[in-house]
Coordinates of C-alpha atoms and ligand atoms in Angstrom, one line a residue:
X1 CA 0.0 0.0 0.0
X2 CA 1.3 3.5 -0.9
X3 CA 2.7 5.5 2.0
X4 CA 2.0 9.3 1.5
X5 CA 2.7 10.6 5.0
X6 CA 0.5 13.5 5.8
X7 CA -2.1 14.4 3.2
X8 CA -4.6 17.1 2.8
X9 CA -7.2 18.0 0.3
X10 CA -10.1 20.4 -0.8
X11 CA -13.4 19.7 -2.5
X12 CA -17.0 20.4 -3.1
X13 CA -20.1 18.7 -1.8
X14 CA -23.8 19.9 -2.1
X15 CA -22.3 23.2 -3.5
X16 CA -20.3 23.8 -0.3
X17 CA -16.6 23.6 0.0
X18 CA -14.8 21.2 2.3
X19 CA -11.2 20.3 3.4
X20 CA -9.7 17.3 4.9
X21 CA -6.5 16.2 6.6
X22 CA -5.2 12.7 7.2
X23 CA -2.3 11.9 9.4
X24 CA -0.4 8.8 8.4
X25 CA 2.8 8.0 10.3
X26 CA 5.3 5.3 10.3
X27 CA 7.4 6.8 13.1
X28 CA 5.0 8.6 15.5
X29 CA 1.6 6.6 15.3
X30 CA 0.7 7.5 18.8
X31 CA -1.1 10.9 18.3
X32 CA -4.3 12.6 19.1
X33 CA -6.2 15.5 17.6
X34 CA -7.8 18.0 20.1
X35 CA -10.3 20.6 19.2
X36 CA -9.8 23.9 21.0
X37 CA -12.4 26.5 20.0
X38 CA -11.8 27.3 16.3
X39 CA -8.5 25.3 16.0
X40 CA -7.5 21.7 16.0
X41 CA -4.1 20.6 17.4
X42 CA -2.2 17.4 16.8
X43 CA -0.7 16.2 20.0
X44 CA 2.1 13.5 20.0
X45 CA 1.7 11.2 22.9
X46 CA 5.2 10.0 23.3
X47 CA 8.5 11.6 24.5
X48 CA 10.5 13.1 21.6
X49 CA 12.5 16.1 20.7
X50 CA 11.3 16.1 17.1
X51 CA 9.7 19.6 16.6
X52 CA 7.4 18.5 13.8
X53 CA 4.9 16.0 15.3
X54 CA 2.8 18.2 17.5
X55 CA 1.2 21.4 15.8
X56 CA -1.8 23.3 15.0
X57 CA -3.4 21.4 12.0
X58 CA -6.6 23.4 11.5
X59 CA -7.5 27.0 12.0
X60 CA -11.0 28.3 11.2
X61 CA -11.7 32.0 10.3
X62 CA -15.0 33.6 9.6
X63 CA -14.5 33.2 5.8
X64 CA -11.6 30.7 5.4
X65 CA -10.6 27.3 6.8
X66 CA -6.8 26.6 6.8
X67 CA -5.3 23.1 7.1
X68 CA -1.6 22.2 7.1
X69 CA 0.9 19.7 8.4
X70 CA 2.8 22.1 10.8
X71 CA 3.2 25.4 12.6
X72 CA 2.6 27.3 9.3
X73 CA -1.2 26.9 9.8
X74 CA -1.4 29.8 12.2
X75 CA 0.8 32.1 10.1
X76 CA -1.2 31.3 7.0
X77 CA -4.3 32.2 8.9
X78 CA -2.7 35.4 10.1
X79 CA -1.6 36.4 6.5
X80 CA -5.2 35.8 5.3
X81 CA -6.1 38.9 7.3
X82 CA -4.2 41.0 4.8
X83 CA -3.5 38.9 1.8
X84 CA -5.2 36.7 -0.8
X85 CA -5.0 32.9 -0.2
X86 CA -2.5 32.6 -3.1
X87 CA -0.1 35.2 -1.5
X88 CA -0.6 34.0 2.0
X89 CA 0.4 30.4 0.9
X90 CA 3.3 31.6 -1.2
X91 CA 4.7 34.0 1.5
X92 CA 4.4 31.7 4.4
X93 CA 5.5 28.4 2.7
X94 CA 8.5 30.2 1.3
X95 CA 9.3 31.7 4.7
X96 CA 9.0 28.3 6.6
X97 CA 10.5 26.2 3.8
X98 CA 10.6 22.3 4.1
X99 CA 11.2 20.6 7.4
X100 CA 14.9 20.1 8.5
X101 CA 14.4 16.5 9.4
X102 CA 16.0 13.2 8.0
X103 CA 13.4 13.2 5.1
X104 CA 13.4 16.9 4.3
X105 CA 9.7 16.5 4.7
X106 CA 7.7 19.0 2.7
X107 CA 5.3 21.5 4.2
X108 CA 1.8 21.4 2.7
X109 CA -1.2 23.5 3.2
X110 CA -4.9 23.9 2.1
X111 CA -7.4 26.8 2.2
X112 CA -11.1 26.8 1.4
X113 CA -13.3 29.9 1.4
X114 CA -17.0 30.1 2.5
X115 CA -19.5 30.1 -0.3
X116 CA -16.8 29.7 -3.0
X117 CA -16.3 26.7 -5.3
X118 CA -12.5 27.4 -5.1
X119 CA -9.8 26.0 -3.0
X120 CA -6.0 26.3 -2.8
X121 CA -3.2 23.8 -2.2
X122 CA 0.4 24.6 -1.5
X123 CA 3.7 22.6 -1.2
X124 CA 7.2 23.4 -0.3
X125 CA 9.8 20.8 -0.6
X126 CA 13.5 20.7 -1.1
X127 CA 13.2 20.8 -4.9
X128 CA 10.0 22.8 -5.4
X129 CA 7.5 25.4 -4.2
X130 CA 4.1 25.5 -5.7
X131 CA 0.6 27.0 -5.0
X132 CA -2.4 26.2 -7.0
X133 CA -5.9 27.7 -7.0
X134 CA -8.4 24.9 -7.9
X135 CA -11.8 25.1 -9.4
X136 CA -13.7 22.7 -7.2
X137 CA -16.1 20.1 -8.8
X138 CA -19.0 18.5 -7.1
X139 CA -18.3 15.2 -5.5
X140 CA -14.6 15.4 -6.1
X141 CA -11.5 16.2 -4.0
X142 CA -8.1 17.3 -4.9
X143 CA -5.2 16.4 -2.6
X144 CA -1.5 16.5 -2.1
X145 CA 0.7 14.9 0.5
X146 CA 4.3 14.9 1.9
X147 CA 5.6 11.8 0.2
X148 CA 5.0 9.8 -3.1
X149 CA 2.3 12.1 -4.6
X150 CA 3.4 13.9 -7.8
X151 CA 1.7 17.3 -7.4
X152 CA -2.0 17.0 -7.0
X153 CA -4.3 13.9 -7.3
X154 CA -8.1 13.6 -7.5
X155 CA -10.5 11.3 -5.7
X156 CA -14.2 10.9 -5.4
X157 CA -15.8 11.8 -2.1
X158 CA -19.5 12.0 -1.1
X159 CA -20.8 12.5 2.4
X160 CA -23.4 14.3 4.3
X161 CA -21.5 15.9 7.2
X162 CA -18.1 16.5 8.7
X163 CA -18.2 13.2 10.7
X164 CA -18.8 11.2 7.6
X165 CA -16.1 13.0 5.8
X166 CA -13.5 12.3 8.4
X167 CA -14.6 8.6 8.6
X168 CA -14.4 8.2 4.8
X169 CA -11.0 9.9 4.6
X170 CA -9.7 7.6 7.3
X171 CA -10.9 4.6 5.2
X172 CA -8.9 5.6 2.0
X173 CA -6.4 3.1 1.1
X174 CA -3.1 4.6 2.2
X175 CA -0.6 3.0 4.6
X176 CA -0.2 3.7 8.3
X177 CA -3.4 5.7 9.0
X178 CA -3.5 7.4 12.4
X179 CA -6.4 9.9 12.2
X180 CA -8.5 12.1 9.8
X181 CA -10.1 15.4 10.1
X182 CA -13.1 16.8 8.1
X183 CA -13.9 20.5 7.7
X184 CA -17.2 21.2 6.0
X185 CA -19.0 24.5 5.4
X186 CA -22.4 24.6 7.0
X187 CA -25.3 27.0 6.9
X188 CA -23.8 29.0 9.8
X189 CA -20.1 28.5 9.8
X190 CA -17.7 25.5 9.7
X191 CA -18.4 21.9 10.8
X192 CA -15.4 20.1 12.2
X193 CA -15.0 16.4 13.0
X194 CA -12.1 13.9 13.9
X195 CA -12.0 10.1 13.3
X196 CA -11.5 8.0 15.2
Ligands
LIG201 N1 3.2 16.8 10.5 C1 3.3 15.6 11.0 O1 2.3 15.0 11.5 C2 4.5 14.8 10.9 N2 4.7 13.6 11.4 C3 6.0 13.4 11.1 N3 6.7 14.4 10.5 C4 8.1 14.4 10.1 O2 8.3 13.3 9.1 C5 9.3 12.5 9.6 C6 8.9 11.1 9.1 O3 7.7 10.7 9.8 P1 7.0 9.3 9.3 O4 8.0 8.3 9.3 O5 6.0 9.1 10.4 O6 6.3 9.7 7.9 C7 9.4 12.7 11.2 O7 10.6 12.3 11.6 C8 9.0 14.1 11.3 O8 10.1 14.9 11.2 C9 5.8 15.3 10.3 N4 6.0 16.5 9.6 C10 5.3 16.8 8.5 O9 4.5 16.2 7.9

């Protein structure tokens, strides 16, 4: 089974944008996701000095939802107060750059906007930095990942709420699943769910 490390995506269902995150991990499988107000944190449960395994993974703003695999989540959210999603991703991913670990693990990020059939994905690795605005299509998701995904891939996803999205994402066939998070635009804001 393919190992993609951390993966995140954006999509559209029932005319509303959604985003998801799936944490796959070979080295640090003992992790939890914790909702605190309008943010979700990944908390590693074992003793380590690795600085990359506990981090804010989701931040919700009134009009945007930001998802990423590291500390950049909060900086992207902050940049969105002044800049477009495209500029926010370019500036923050360029500033943070890839992780200085044994794998030069890329930093990845996604943004969706309330009421818009548009999403943004970004990636910074050792060899490349890219940001793409994506026209979302009903029933489809577009995702990227830290390892073994070339750019952006598509998959079919249909669900009726954030819980079901998180469950379906966790069932996708990629190796070493730990947890999944669903973020869905609702009538009055964002819905969040974590699986398991
Ligand atoms: N964000 C994360 O959840 C995360 N988990 C692991 N990493 C980094 O990636 C390295 C490889 O981890 P793994 O073997 O679990 O794929 C880890 O040593 C760590 O530096 C992460 N950094 C980026 O994805």
